[in-house]
Amino acid sequence: MGSKETLCRTRTILCFLLLFCVSCKCSASEFEITQVASLGVDASSHLARKIPDTLFGIFFEEINHAGAGGIWAELVSNRGFEAGGPHTPSNIEPWSIIGDDSSIFVGTDRTSCFRRNKVALRMEVLCDNCPAVGVGIYNPGFWGMNIEDGKTYNLVMHAKSPEMIEMTVSLTSSDGLRVLASAAIRVPGGSNWIKLDQKLVAQGTDRTSRLQITAKTKGVVWLDQVSLMPSDTYKGHGFRTELISMLLDLKPRFLRFPGGCFVEGSWLRNAFRWRDSIGPWEERPGHYGDVWNYWTDDGLGYYEFLQLSEDLGAAPVWVFNNGISHHDEVDTTAIAPFVKDILDSLEFARGSAESTWGSVRAAMGHPEPFPVKYVAIGNEDCGKENYRGNYLKFYNAIREAYPDIQMISNCDGSSGPLDHPADLYDFHVYTGSRALFSMKNTFDNTSRSGPKAFVSEYAVTGNDAGRGSLLASLAEAAFLTGLEKNSDVVHMASYAPLFINDNDRTLVINRGLLFLQHFACSC
């Protein structure tokens, strides 16, 4: 370890001591009255190990509404009316009705113009003398839409009506009484769907706003794929600028995505499917994430994660499903279609603009390949019956097609050799502060030959995590010093989860580490 790394470690230790001092509300005079502590730092060259450039990165999982209602800037929840399932009539939650059953009738049918998501909303205005505010529907977004004064919001919606109908689109307060932005739109009569674009400029701020679509005259209109996005997303790529700025400050060297258990699903039918998450957003069917129990429209999809990696200057780490979920799995004898699917995903990312799947990427606006050099074959599946057999099928096919790709096994190799080939192995730990403190020496006796460790998920959890505490942060930081000390065998590390929407704290972990981790990464 060079002088820069030594200085970094010294600064980190001093930072820990300073924070500990602050937490105890101690002063210099109190130190003099009580006792004098000595701290010894052995910076001998024979103990030095070069920290790899890849060590510190980030892991994003669609959990706790980290994406839908979080980093992804889409403000409409259930924008395609698909969350209630493919059968109609269906639940349109969180959409709600403005008016009563004497003035409006709202239901779903399967008349959409979009091939992969056929459900559309049918709205029939019944009143001759409608209220002055009109009748219709509204969407509160994800626990309210944060509308800010002076900002522009881009509304896109698809509609059709047998007769011309005029409607009003508005951004209002949560009770509909205060109007922040409003515009009149006209749907011409006919049998064809049309795409409507409207810019709304907010004349006020409200963190719990909603989008309203209303009409005042009798008529029938069908609506589908209603999207509202702020105009100032990061580089125009759909991500919330202020949250991306936080990630840029962390200087991540890699981005692991999109999960986690989100990749597996409780059942394979609800696992993340990369093919369904690419192409025009209106055509993406979305899916129900049955591990964390909420619907995602998959506007934040495989392509967007690759784009985010590029925007952050981070190496993409693609975690894919290997035919195994929490409750069902594909036998190795039938895994070939899943292997082909992943080879196609790699061609989408790395293939030339003339290749079958590379041309799809190019059509989405990125003719140059994405440099995917790391893939994780499954997530936390090592103990499953078909994991090793499935793993080898993926490993051999990817190695043949892309010899440079580094493959990550789900099996832990920290205390003994793996029984299958791998470039890296996953290591996950969620535990209490005391236990994580004691794990700082986990990799001291790990073999210095063989695959490297990827500590892709770690955090203090349980009763001592809460909303973040100094004790939990110090435990996580102490664990990190053990990773740095063993950085010849620990190649990569990332905290989990990255974001939590405070309205959905499904997984409660310590959030106090971010400052300390940023301090370590900035050295």
Short mmCIF file of C-alpha atoms in Angstrom, two decimals:
data_model
loop_
_atom_site.label_atom_id
_atom_site.label_comp_id
_atom_site.label_asym_id
_atom_site.label_seq_id
_atom_site.Cartn_x
_atom_site.Cartn_y
_atom_site.Cartn_z
CA MET A 1 0.00 0.00 0.00
CA GLY A 2 1.44 3.35 -0.99
CA SER A 3 1.52 6.55 1.01
CA LYS A 4 -1.87 7.66 -0.34
CA GLU A 5 -3.54 4.48 0.91
CA THR A 6 -1.78 4.77 4.29
CA LEU A 7 -2.99 8.35 4.64
CA CYS A 8 -6.50 7.27 3.68
CA ARG A 9 -6.55 4.55 6.33
CA THR A 10 -5.20 6.91 8.99
CA ARG A 11 -7.81 9.53 8.11
CA THR A 12 -10.53 6.89 8.29
CA ILE A 13 -9.43 5.77 11.77
CA LEU A 14 -9.31 9.37 12.96
CA CYS A 15 -12.77 9.92 11.52
CA PHE A 16 -14.10 6.94 13.49
CA LEU A 17 -12.57 8.27 16.69
CA LEU A 18 -13.97 11.74 16.08
CA LEU A 19 -17.48 10.42 15.47
CA PHE A 20 -17.23 8.21 18.55
CA CYS A 21 -16.17 11.22 20.57
CA VAL A 22 -19.08 13.29 19.31
CA SER A 23 -21.56 10.50 20.05
CA CYS A 24 -20.37 10.31 23.63
CA LYS A 25 -20.61 14.13 23.96
CA CYS A 26 -17.09 14.16 25.29
CA SER A 27 -14.72 17.14 25.30
CA ALA A 28 -10.97 17.57 25.49
CA SER A 29 -11.18 18.35 29.20
CA GLU A 30 -13.10 15.15 29.83
CA PHE A 31 -10.36 13.17 28.12
CA GLU A 32 -7.79 14.74 30.44
CA ILE A 33 -9.86 13.97 33.50
CA THR A 34 -10.52 10.34 32.60
CA GLN A 35 -7.70 8.60 30.76
CA VAL A 36 -5.25 8.80 27.92
CA ALA A 37 -5.64 6.35 25.05
CA SER A 38 -2.85 5.28 22.71
CA LEU A 39 -3.41 4.24 19.14
CA GLY A 40 -0.77 2.31 17.26
CA VAL A 41 -0.77 2.04 13.46
CA ASP A 42 1.53 -0.50 11.83
CA ALA A 43 2.12 0.76 8.27
CA SER A 44 4.98 -1.62 7.53
CA SER A 45 5.50 -2.23 3.83
CA HIS A 46 5.43 -6.02 4.26
CA LEU A 47 1.83 -5.72 5.50
CA ALA A 48 0.75 -3.56 2.56
CA ARG A 49 -1.67 -4.79 -0.06
CA LYS A 50 -2.69 -2.74 -3.05
CA ILE A 51 -6.39 -1.90 -2.99
CA PRO A 52 -7.90 -2.73 -6.40
CA ASP A 53 -9.59 0.07 -8.32
CA THR A 54 -12.75 -2.05 -8.40
CA LEU A 55 -13.14 -2.41 -4.63
CA PHE A 56 -15.88 0.12 -3.90
CA GLY A 57 -19.08 0.15 -5.93
CA ILE A 58 -22.83 0.21 -5.52
CA PHE A 59 -25.65 -2.31 -5.72
CA PHE A 60 -29.09 -1.30 -6.93
CA GLU A 61 -32.12 -3.48 -6.32
CA GLU A 62 -35.77 -2.71 -7.01
CA ILE A 63 -36.70 -2.94 -3.33
CA ASN A 64 -38.42 -0.48 -0.99
CA HIS A 65 -39.55 1.44 -4.11
CA ALA A 66 -35.95 2.37 -4.79
CA GLY A 67 -36.69 2.53 -8.52
CA ALA A 68 -40.46 2.88 -9.01
CA GLY A 69 -41.20 5.93 -6.87
CA GLY A 70 -37.49 6.46 -6.23
CA ILE A 71 -34.53 6.99 -8.52
CA TRP A 72 -36.71 6.53 -11.65
CA ALA A 73 -38.45 9.85 -12.30
CA GLU A 74 -41.82 8.54 -13.54
CA LEU A 75 -44.51 10.17 -11.39
CA VAL A 76 -47.51 8.06 -12.43
CA SER A 77 -48.05 4.77 -10.64
CA ASN A 78 -49.64 2.03 -12.78
CA ARG A 79 -49.38 4.18 -15.88
CA GLY A 80 -50.62 1.44 -18.21
CA PHE A 81 -53.49 0.13 -16.03
CA GLU A 82 -51.82 -3.30 -16.07
CA ALA A 83 -51.13 -3.71 -12.35
CA GLY A 84 -54.53 -5.28 -11.74
CA GLY A 85 -53.63 -8.18 -14.03
CA PRO A 86 -54.53 -9.15 -17.61
CA HIS A 87 -58.16 -10.04 -16.88
CA THR A 88 -60.88 -7.41 -17.05
CA PRO A 89 -62.58 -5.78 -15.29
CA SER A 90 -59.58 -5.16 -13.08
CA ASN A 91 -58.41 -3.08 -10.15
CA ILE A 92 -56.98 0.26 -11.35
CA GLU A 93 -55.36 1.22 -8.03
CA PRO A 94 -53.97 3.80 -7.26
CA TRP A 95 -56.11 5.56 -9.89
CA SER A 96 -59.33 6.91 -8.36
CA ILE A 97 -62.54 8.49 -9.66
CA ILE A 98 -63.53 12.17 -9.52
CA GLY A 99 -67.33 12.24 -9.39
CA ASP A 100 -69.95 9.63 -8.50
CA ASP A 101 -71.65 6.72 -10.21
CA SER A 102 -74.35 9.00 -11.59
CA SER A 103 -71.82 11.18 -13.39
CA ILE A 104 -69.08 8.81 -14.50
CA PHE A 105 -68.48 5.13 -15.23
CA VAL A 106 -64.90 3.82 -15.34
CA GLY A 107 -63.74 0.31 -16.17
CA THR A 108 -61.04 -1.63 -17.98
CA ASP A 109 -61.12 -3.64 -21.18
CA ARG A 110 -58.62 -5.22 -23.56
CA THR A 111 -58.78 -2.74 -26.45
CA SER A 112 -55.35 -1.16 -26.14
CA CYS A 113 -53.29 -0.65 -29.28
CA PHE A 114 -50.21 -2.03 -27.53
CA ARG A 115 -49.52 -5.65 -28.30
CA ARG A 116 -47.83 -6.66 -25.04
CA ASN A 117 -50.15 -4.79 -22.66
CA LYS A 118 -53.71 -4.91 -23.88
CA VAL A 119 -55.52 -3.48 -20.85
CA ALA A 120 -56.87 0.06 -21.32
CA LEU A 121 -59.14 2.32 -19.28
CA ARG A 122 -62.61 3.16 -20.58
CA MET A 123 -64.11 6.36 -19.12
CA GLU A 124 -67.73 7.29 -19.84
CA VAL A 125 -68.98 10.73 -18.79
CA LEU A 126 -72.69 10.43 -17.96
CA CYS A 127 -73.65 13.90 -16.76
CA ASP A 128 -75.45 16.54 -18.86
CA ASN A 129 -74.64 19.27 -16.38
CA CYS A 130 -71.29 18.18 -14.99
CA PRO A 131 -69.69 19.98 -12.05
CA ALA A 132 -67.55 23.02 -12.91
CA VAL A 133 -64.38 21.07 -12.09
CA GLY A 134 -65.47 18.20 -14.32
CA VAL A 135 -65.48 14.47 -13.63
CA GLY A 136 -62.78 11.95 -14.40
CA ILE A 137 -59.85 10.17 -12.78
CA TYR A 138 -56.76 11.07 -10.81
CA ASN A 139 -53.43 9.41 -9.97
CA PRO A 140 -51.56 10.25 -6.71
CA GLY A 141 -48.32 8.72 -7.94
CA PHE A 142 -46.15 7.13 -5.27
CA TRP A 143 -47.48 8.61 -2.00
CA GLY A 144 -47.99 11.92 -3.79
CA MET A 145 -46.19 13.63 -6.67
CA ASN A 146 -43.52 16.13 -5.65
CA ILE A 147 -44.40 19.04 -7.93
CA GLU A 148 -42.07 22.05 -7.71
CA ASP A 149 -42.77 25.66 -8.61
CA GLY A 150 -41.46 26.73 -12.03
CA LYS A 151 -40.54 23.23 -13.18
CA THR A 152 -41.82 21.73 -16.41
CA TYR A 153 -43.44 18.30 -16.50
CA ASN A 154 -43.95 16.29 -19.68
CA LEU A 155 -47.27 14.50 -19.93
CA VAL A 156 -47.69 11.74 -22.51
CA MET A 157 -50.91 9.80 -22.87
CA HIS A 158 -52.67 7.68 -25.46
CA ALA A 159 -56.38 8.11 -26.12
CA LYS A 160 -59.24 7.41 -28.51
CA SER A 161 -62.89 8.44 -28.63
CA PRO A 162 -65.68 7.75 -31.14
CA GLU A 163 -66.66 11.43 -30.97
CA MET A 164 -64.50 14.50 -30.37
CA ILE A 165 -64.10 15.15 -26.65
CA GLU A 166 -62.34 17.91 -24.74
CA MET A 167 -60.56 17.11 -21.51
CA THR A 168 -58.48 18.96 -18.94
CA VAL A 169 -55.23 17.62 -17.52
CA SER A 170 -54.16 19.17 -14.24
CA LEU A 171 -51.63 18.94 -11.46
CA THR A 172 -53.41 19.67 -8.20
CA SER A 173 -53.07 19.36 -4.45
CA SER A 174 -53.95 16.00 -2.95
CA ASP A 175 -57.58 17.08 -2.37
CA GLY A 176 -57.90 18.55 -5.87
CA LEU A 177 -58.72 22.04 -4.59
CA ARG A 178 -55.48 23.83 -5.51
CA VAL A 179 -54.45 23.79 -9.17
CA LEU A 180 -50.70 23.97 -9.82
CA ALA A 181 -50.82 23.49 -13.60
CA SER A 182 -53.57 22.88 -16.12
CA ALA A 183 -54.09 22.49 -19.87
CA ALA A 184 -56.95 21.65 -22.22
CA ILE A 185 -56.50 18.77 -24.64
CA ARG A 186 -58.76 17.54 -27.44
CA VAL A 187 -59.24 13.95 -28.55
CA PRO A 188 -60.56 13.91 -32.14
CA GLY A 189 -63.32 11.48 -32.95
CA GLY A 190 -62.40 8.23 -34.64
CA SER A 191 -61.47 4.61 -34.13
CA ASN A 192 -57.70 5.08 -33.93
CA TRP A 193 -55.58 5.65 -30.87
CA ILE A 194 -53.57 8.88 -30.84
CA LYS A 195 -50.59 9.96 -28.79
CA LEU A 196 -50.97 13.24 -26.90
CA ASP A 197 -48.04 15.28 -25.56
CA GLN A 198 -48.51 18.18 -23.19
CA LYS A 199 -46.06 20.28 -21.15
CA LEU A 200 -47.28 21.43 -17.75
CA VAL A 201 -45.44 24.26 -15.95
CA ALA A 202 -46.05 24.27 -12.21
CA GLN A 203 -47.24 27.52 -10.60
CA GLY A 204 -46.58 26.40 -7.06
CA THR A 205 -45.02 23.63 -4.98
CA ASP A 206 -46.75 20.67 -3.39
CA ARG A 207 -45.00 17.47 -2.31
CA THR A 208 -48.24 15.45 -2.30
CA SER A 209 -49.75 16.49 -5.62
CA ARG A 210 -51.78 14.38 -8.03
CA LEU A 211 -52.49 14.22 -11.77
CA GLN A 212 -56.11 14.72 -12.85
CA ILE A 213 -57.79 13.96 -16.20
CA THR A 214 -61.32 15.38 -16.37
CA ALA A 215 -64.12 16.20 -18.79
CA LYS A 216 -67.35 18.22 -18.56
CA THR A 217 -69.46 16.87 -21.41
CA LYS A 218 -71.06 13.53 -22.16
CA GLY A 219 -68.89 11.09 -24.08
CA VAL A 220 -66.68 8.04 -23.99
CA VAL A 221 -62.88 8.05 -24.08
CA TRP A 222 -60.30 5.30 -23.76
CA LEU A 223 -56.95 6.05 -22.08
CA ASP A 224 -53.72 4.09 -21.85
CA GLN A 225 -50.03 4.52 -21.03
CA VAL A 226 -50.28 7.81 -19.14
CA SER A 227 -46.82 9.09 -18.20
CA LEU A 228 -45.70 12.21 -16.34
CA MET A 229 -41.98 12.93 -16.09
CA PRO A 230 -40.07 16.04 -14.99
CA SER A 231 -38.24 17.59 -17.93
CA ASP A 232 -34.92 17.83 -16.08
CA THR A 233 -34.02 14.15 -15.64
CA TYR A 234 -30.31 13.36 -15.52
CA LYS A 235 -28.91 13.73 -19.07
CA GLY A 236 -32.45 13.15 -20.29
CA HIS A 237 -32.16 9.47 -19.36
CA GLY A 238 -35.12 9.34 -16.97
CA PHE A 239 -33.33 9.39 -13.61
CA ARG A 240 -33.88 11.91 -10.82
CA THR A 241 -31.04 14.40 -11.01
CA GLU A 242 -30.64 14.97 -7.27
CA LEU A 243 -30.33 11.25 -6.54
CA ILE A 244 -27.85 10.67 -9.36
CA SER A 245 -25.76 13.51 -7.93
CA MET A 246 -25.54 11.57 -4.66
CA LEU A 247 -24.35 8.48 -6.52
CA LEU A 248 -21.75 10.47 -8.44
CA ASP A 249 -20.38 11.73 -5.11
CA LEU A 250 -19.78 8.12 -4.07
CA LYS A 251 -17.51 7.62 -7.11
CA PRO A 252 -18.63 3.99 -7.61
CA ARG A 253 -16.38 1.77 -9.67
CA PHE A 254 -19.15 -0.67 -10.52
CA LEU A 255 -22.95 -0.93 -10.50
CA ARG A 256 -24.52 -4.29 -9.66
CA PHE A 257 -28.12 -4.57 -10.91
CA PRO A 258 -31.11 -5.21 -10.88
CA GLY A 259 -31.09 -7.41 -7.73
CA GLY A 260 -31.03 -9.33 -5.48
CA CYS A 261 -34.12 -11.32 -4.83
CA PHE A 262 -35.86 -9.13 -7.42
CA VAL A 263 -33.97 -11.14 -10.07
CA GLU A 264 -35.18 -14.48 -8.69
CA GLY A 265 -38.80 -13.78 -7.84
CA SER A 266 -40.75 -15.83 -5.36
CA TRP A 267 -41.89 -17.70 -8.48
CA LEU A 268 -40.20 -17.75 -11.87
CA ARG A 269 -43.31 -16.35 -13.54
CA ASN A 270 -42.67 -13.08 -11.67
CA ALA A 271 -38.90 -12.91 -12.12
CA PHE A 272 -37.31 -9.93 -13.89
CA ARG A 273 -37.26 -10.51 -17.67
CA TRP A 274 -34.79 -8.32 -19.53
CA ARG A 275 -36.58 -8.70 -22.90
CA ASP A 276 -39.78 -7.26 -21.42
CA SER A 277 -37.86 -4.24 -20.11
CA ILE A 278 -36.38 -2.94 -23.38
CA GLY A 279 -37.81 -1.13 -26.38
CA PRO A 280 -40.43 1.67 -26.32
CA TRP A 281 -41.70 2.24 -22.81
CA GLU A 282 -45.32 2.03 -23.95
CA GLU A 283 -44.75 -1.55 -25.11
CA ARG A 284 -43.21 -2.81 -21.87
CA PRO A 285 -45.72 -5.03 -20.07
CA GLY A 286 -44.30 -4.48 -16.59
CA HIS A 287 -44.48 -7.14 -13.90
CA TYR A 288 -45.36 -7.77 -10.29
CA GLY A 289 -42.27 -8.10 -8.09
CA ASP A 290 -43.61 -10.81 -5.80
CA VAL A 291 -40.65 -10.80 -3.42
CA TRP A 292 -41.06 -7.16 -2.40
CA ASN A 293 -44.75 -7.09 -3.28
CA TYR A 294 -45.31 -4.22 -5.67
CA TRP A 295 -45.89 -3.59 -9.34
CA THR A 296 -43.17 -2.13 -11.59
CA ASP A 297 -43.87 -0.90 -15.11
CA ASP A 298 -40.23 -1.66 -16.04
CA GLY A 299 -39.62 1.80 -17.46
CA LEU A 300 -36.42 1.32 -15.51
CA GLY A 301 -35.20 -1.71 -17.43
CA TYR A 302 -32.09 -3.49 -18.62
CA TYR A 303 -31.15 -0.74 -21.09
CA GLU A 304 -31.60 2.00 -18.49
CA PHE A 305 -29.36 0.17 -16.00
CA LEU A 306 -26.64 -0.11 -18.64
CA GLN A 307 -27.09 3.59 -19.40
CA LEU A 308 -26.86 4.45 -15.70
CA SER A 309 -23.61 2.47 -15.40
CA GLU A 310 -22.18 4.51 -18.25
CA ASP A 311 -23.40 7.80 -16.77
CA LEU A 312 -21.74 6.96 -13.44
CA GLY A 313 -18.51 5.75 -15.04
CA ALA A 314 -19.10 2.43 -13.28
CA ALA A 315 -18.56 -1.07 -14.65
CA PRO A 316 -21.93 -2.82 -15.14
CA VAL A 317 -22.42 -6.06 -13.19
CA TRP A 318 -25.44 -7.86 -14.71
CA VAL A 319 -27.13 -10.24 -12.26
CA PHE A 320 -29.37 -12.61 -14.19
CA ASN A 321 -31.83 -15.35 -13.34
CA ASN A 322 -30.37 -18.83 -13.78
CA GLY A 323 -33.69 -20.65 -13.91
CA ILE A 324 -34.21 -20.58 -10.15
CA SER A 325 -36.65 -18.65 -7.96
CA HIS A 326 -37.44 -18.90 -4.28
CA HIS A 327 -40.05 -21.61 -4.84
CA ASP A 328 -39.46 -23.25 -8.20
CA GLU A 329 -36.52 -24.06 -10.44
CA VAL A 330 -35.77 -25.35 -13.91
CA ASP A 331 -34.08 -28.72 -14.22
CA THR A 332 -30.63 -28.58 -15.79
CA THR A 333 -31.80 -30.78 -18.66
CA ALA A 334 -34.27 -28.03 -19.66
CA ILE A 335 -32.14 -24.95 -18.96
CA ALA A 336 -30.93 -24.38 -22.56
CA PRO A 337 -33.60 -21.74 -23.44
CA PHE A 338 -32.62 -19.75 -20.35
CA VAL A 339 -28.97 -19.89 -21.41
CA LYS A 340 -29.87 -18.69 -24.90
CA ASP A 341 -31.87 -15.85 -23.36
CA ILE A 342 -28.84 -14.62 -21.42
CA LEU A 343 -26.55 -14.91 -24.44
CA ASP A 344 -29.05 -12.69 -26.24
CA SER A 345 -28.92 -10.20 -23.36
CA LEU A 346 -25.14 -10.02 -23.70
CA GLU A 347 -25.45 -9.49 -27.45
CA PHE A 348 -27.89 -6.66 -26.71
CA ALA A 349 -25.26 -5.03 -24.49
CA ARG A 350 -22.06 -5.90 -26.35
CA GLY A 351 -23.04 -6.77 -29.92
CA SER A 352 -22.39 -4.55 -32.91
CA ALA A 353 -25.15 -2.29 -34.16
CA GLU A 354 -25.59 -4.75 -37.04
CA SER A 355 -26.16 -7.80 -34.83
CA THR A 356 -29.66 -9.05 -34.08
CA TRP A 357 -29.89 -7.72 -30.54
CA GLY A 358 -27.25 -5.01 -30.89
CA SER A 359 -29.47 -3.43 -33.54
CA VAL A 360 -32.28 -3.22 -30.96
CA ARG A 361 -29.93 -1.37 -28.61
CA ALA A 362 -28.86 0.94 -31.43
CA ALA A 363 -32.50 1.69 -32.26
CA MET A 364 -32.97 2.76 -28.65
CA GLY A 365 -30.26 5.39 -29.11
CA HIS A 366 -26.98 3.70 -28.18
CA PRO A 367 -25.16 2.38 -31.27
CA GLU A 368 -21.92 1.80 -29.34
CA PRO A 369 -21.76 -1.37 -27.19
CA PHE A 370 -21.88 -1.28 -23.41
CA PRO A 371 -18.75 -2.79 -21.79
CA VAL A 372 -20.31 -5.61 -19.78
CA LYS A 373 -17.43 -7.61 -18.30
CA TYR A 374 -19.03 -9.00 -15.13
CA VAL A 375 -22.07 -11.25 -14.78
CA ALA A 376 -23.48 -12.95 -11.71
CA ILE A 377 -25.08 -16.31 -12.42
CA GLY A 378 -28.06 -16.09 -10.09
CA ASN A 379 -28.46 -14.60 -6.64
CA GLU A 380 -28.16 -16.52 -3.34
CA ASP A 381 -28.97 -19.79 -5.12
CA CYS A 382 -25.98 -21.93 -4.14
CA GLY A 383 -28.00 -24.30 -1.96
CA LYS A 384 -30.68 -24.96 -4.59
CA GLU A 385 -30.91 -28.41 -6.13
CA ASN A 386 -30.17 -27.41 -9.72
CA TYR A 387 -27.80 -24.52 -9.10
CA ARG A 388 -24.49 -26.19 -9.87
CA GLY A 389 -25.80 -27.94 -12.96
CA ASN A 390 -27.45 -24.79 -14.26
CA TYR A 391 -24.43 -22.69 -13.34
CA LEU A 392 -22.09 -24.80 -15.46
CA LYS A 393 -24.38 -24.55 -18.47
CA PHE A 394 -24.32 -20.76 -18.26
CA TYR A 395 -20.62 -20.65 -17.42
CA ASN A 396 -19.53 -22.78 -20.38
CA ALA A 397 -21.75 -21.00 -22.90
CA ILE A 398 -20.68 -17.52 -21.79
CA ARG A 399 -17.00 -18.48 -21.61
CA GLU A 400 -17.15 -19.73 -25.19
CA ALA A 401 -18.98 -16.68 -26.54
CA TYR A 402 -17.30 -14.00 -24.39
CA PRO A 403 -13.97 -15.25 -22.99
CA ASP A 404 -13.24 -11.92 -21.26
CA ILE A 405 -16.39 -11.83 -19.14
CA GLN A 406 -15.78 -12.44 -15.43
CA MET A 407 -18.35 -14.82 -13.95
CA ILE A 408 -19.56 -14.70 -10.37
CA SER A 409 -20.73 -17.78 -8.50
CA ASN A 410 -23.32 -17.67 -5.72
CA CYS A 411 -21.28 -20.12 -3.63
CA ASP A 412 -19.02 -18.83 -0.84
CA GLY A 413 -15.34 -19.56 -1.33
CA SER A 414 -14.01 -17.64 1.66
CA SER A 415 -13.38 -20.69 3.85
CA GLY A 416 -12.72 -23.38 1.29
CA PRO A 417 -12.27 -24.00 -2.45
CA LEU A 418 -15.24 -24.04 -4.80
CA ASP A 419 -16.18 -27.27 -6.58
CA HIS A 420 -16.81 -25.42 -9.86
CA PRO A 421 -14.96 -22.82 -11.96
CA ALA A 422 -15.54 -19.12 -11.24
CA ASP A 423 -13.72 -15.81 -11.52
CA LEU A 424 -15.38 -14.41 -8.41
CA TYR A 425 -17.79 -15.62 -5.74
CA ASP A 426 -20.59 -13.78 -3.98
CA PHE A 427 -20.45 -13.11 -0.25
CA HIS A 428 -23.51 -11.64 1.50
CA VAL A 429 -23.86 -10.71 5.17
CA TYR A 430 -26.74 -9.11 7.05
CA THR A 431 -26.35 -9.22 10.81
CA GLY A 432 -26.21 -7.18 14.00
CA SER A 433 -23.49 -4.70 14.91
CA ARG A 434 -21.64 -6.97 17.33
CA ALA A 435 -21.50 -9.83 14.83
CA LEU A 436 -20.34 -7.63 11.96
CA PHE A 437 -17.59 -6.13 14.14
CA SER A 438 -16.31 -9.66 14.72
CA MET A 439 -16.30 -10.38 10.96
CA LYS A 440 -13.55 -7.90 10.17
CA ASN A 441 -11.12 -10.83 10.02
CA THR A 442 -13.33 -13.01 7.82
CA PHE A 443 -10.92 -13.11 4.88
CA ASP A 444 -7.64 -13.26 6.86
CA ASN A 445 -7.25 -16.99 6.24
CA THR A 446 -8.86 -17.20 2.81
CA SER A 447 -6.73 -18.88 0.16
CA ARG A 448 -4.72 -16.38 -1.85
CA SER A 449 -5.24 -18.40 -5.03
CA GLY A 450 -8.47 -19.12 -6.84
CA PRO A 451 -11.48 -16.87 -7.43
CA LYS A 452 -11.74 -13.46 -5.77
CA ALA A 453 -14.46 -12.41 -3.34
CA PHE A 454 -17.27 -10.06 -4.30
CA VAL A 455 -18.90 -8.84 -1.08
CA SER A 456 -21.90 -7.61 -2.99
CA GLU A 457 -24.35 -7.21 -0.09
CA TYR A 458 -23.52 -6.23 3.47
CA ALA A 459 -25.29 -4.21 6.16
CA VAL A 460 -26.15 -4.09 9.84
CA THR A 461 -29.76 -5.20 10.24
CA GLY A 462 -32.11 -5.92 13.11
CA ASN A 463 -32.90 -3.99 16.24
CA ASP A 464 -29.64 -2.04 16.32
CA ALA A 465 -30.05 -0.74 12.77
CA GLY A 466 -33.18 1.39 12.96
CA ARG A 467 -32.92 4.50 10.83
CA GLY A 468 -29.18 4.54 11.24
CA SER A 469 -26.89 4.66 14.25
CA LEU A 470 -23.26 5.43 14.92
CA LEU A 471 -22.73 1.96 16.40
CA ALA A 472 -24.06 0.25 13.28
CA SER A 473 -22.01 2.55 11.04
CA LEU A 474 -18.81 1.82 12.95
CA ALA A 475 -19.50 -1.92 12.73
CA GLU A 476 -19.91 -1.66 8.95
CA ALA A 477 -16.81 0.52 8.67
CA ALA A 478 -14.80 -1.93 10.77
CA PHE A 479 -15.94 -4.71 8.44
CA LEU A 480 -14.76 -2.58 5.51
CA THR A 481 -11.29 -2.21 7.03
CA GLY A 482 -11.12 -6.01 7.03
CA LEU A 483 -11.97 -6.01 3.32
CA GLU A 484 -9.28 -3.41 2.62
CA LYS A 485 -6.75 -5.39 4.67
CA ASN A 486 -7.54 -8.42 2.51
CA SER A 487 -7.90 -6.57 -0.76
CA ASP A 488 -5.68 -9.10 -2.51
CA VAL A 489 -8.59 -11.57 -2.29
CA VAL A 490 -11.55 -9.17 -1.97
CA HIS A 491 -12.01 -7.66 -5.41
CA MET A 492 -15.31 -5.79 -5.03
CA ALA A 493 -17.71 -4.67 -2.30
CA SER A 494 -21.09 -2.93 -2.22
CA TYR A 495 -23.60 -1.98 0.46
CA ALA A 496 -27.23 -3.07 0.27
CA PRO A 497 -29.77 -1.78 -0.33
CA LEU A 498 -28.80 1.47 -2.01
CA PHE A 499 -32.08 3.41 -1.66
CA ILE A 500 -35.17 3.16 0.51
CA ASN A 501 -38.35 5.13 -0.04
CA ASP A 502 -39.36 6.07 3.49
CA ASN A 503 -42.95 5.07 2.71
CA ASP A 504 -41.88 1.48 2.03
CA ARG A 505 -39.39 0.28 4.60
CA THR A 506 -39.89 -3.41 3.79
CA LEU A 507 -36.24 -4.10 4.56
CA VAL A 508 -34.93 -2.06 7.49
CA ILE A 509 -31.18 -1.62 7.58
CA ASN A 510 -28.67 0.89 8.88
CA ARG A 511 -28.40 4.06 6.81
CA GLY A 512 -25.62 5.74 8.79
CA LEU A 513 -22.78 4.21 6.77
CA LEU A 514 -23.09 6.49 3.75
CA PHE A 515 -20.88 9.26 5.16
CA LEU A 516 -18.17 6.85 6.29
CA GLN A 517 -18.28 4.89 3.04
CA HIS A 518 -18.06 8.12 1.05
CA PHE A 519 -15.06 9.16 3.16
CA ALA A 520 -13.29 5.89 2.41
CA CYS A 521 -14.13 6.00 -1.30
CA SER A 522 -12.95 9.58 -1.70
CA CYS A 523 -9.39 8.94 -0.56
#
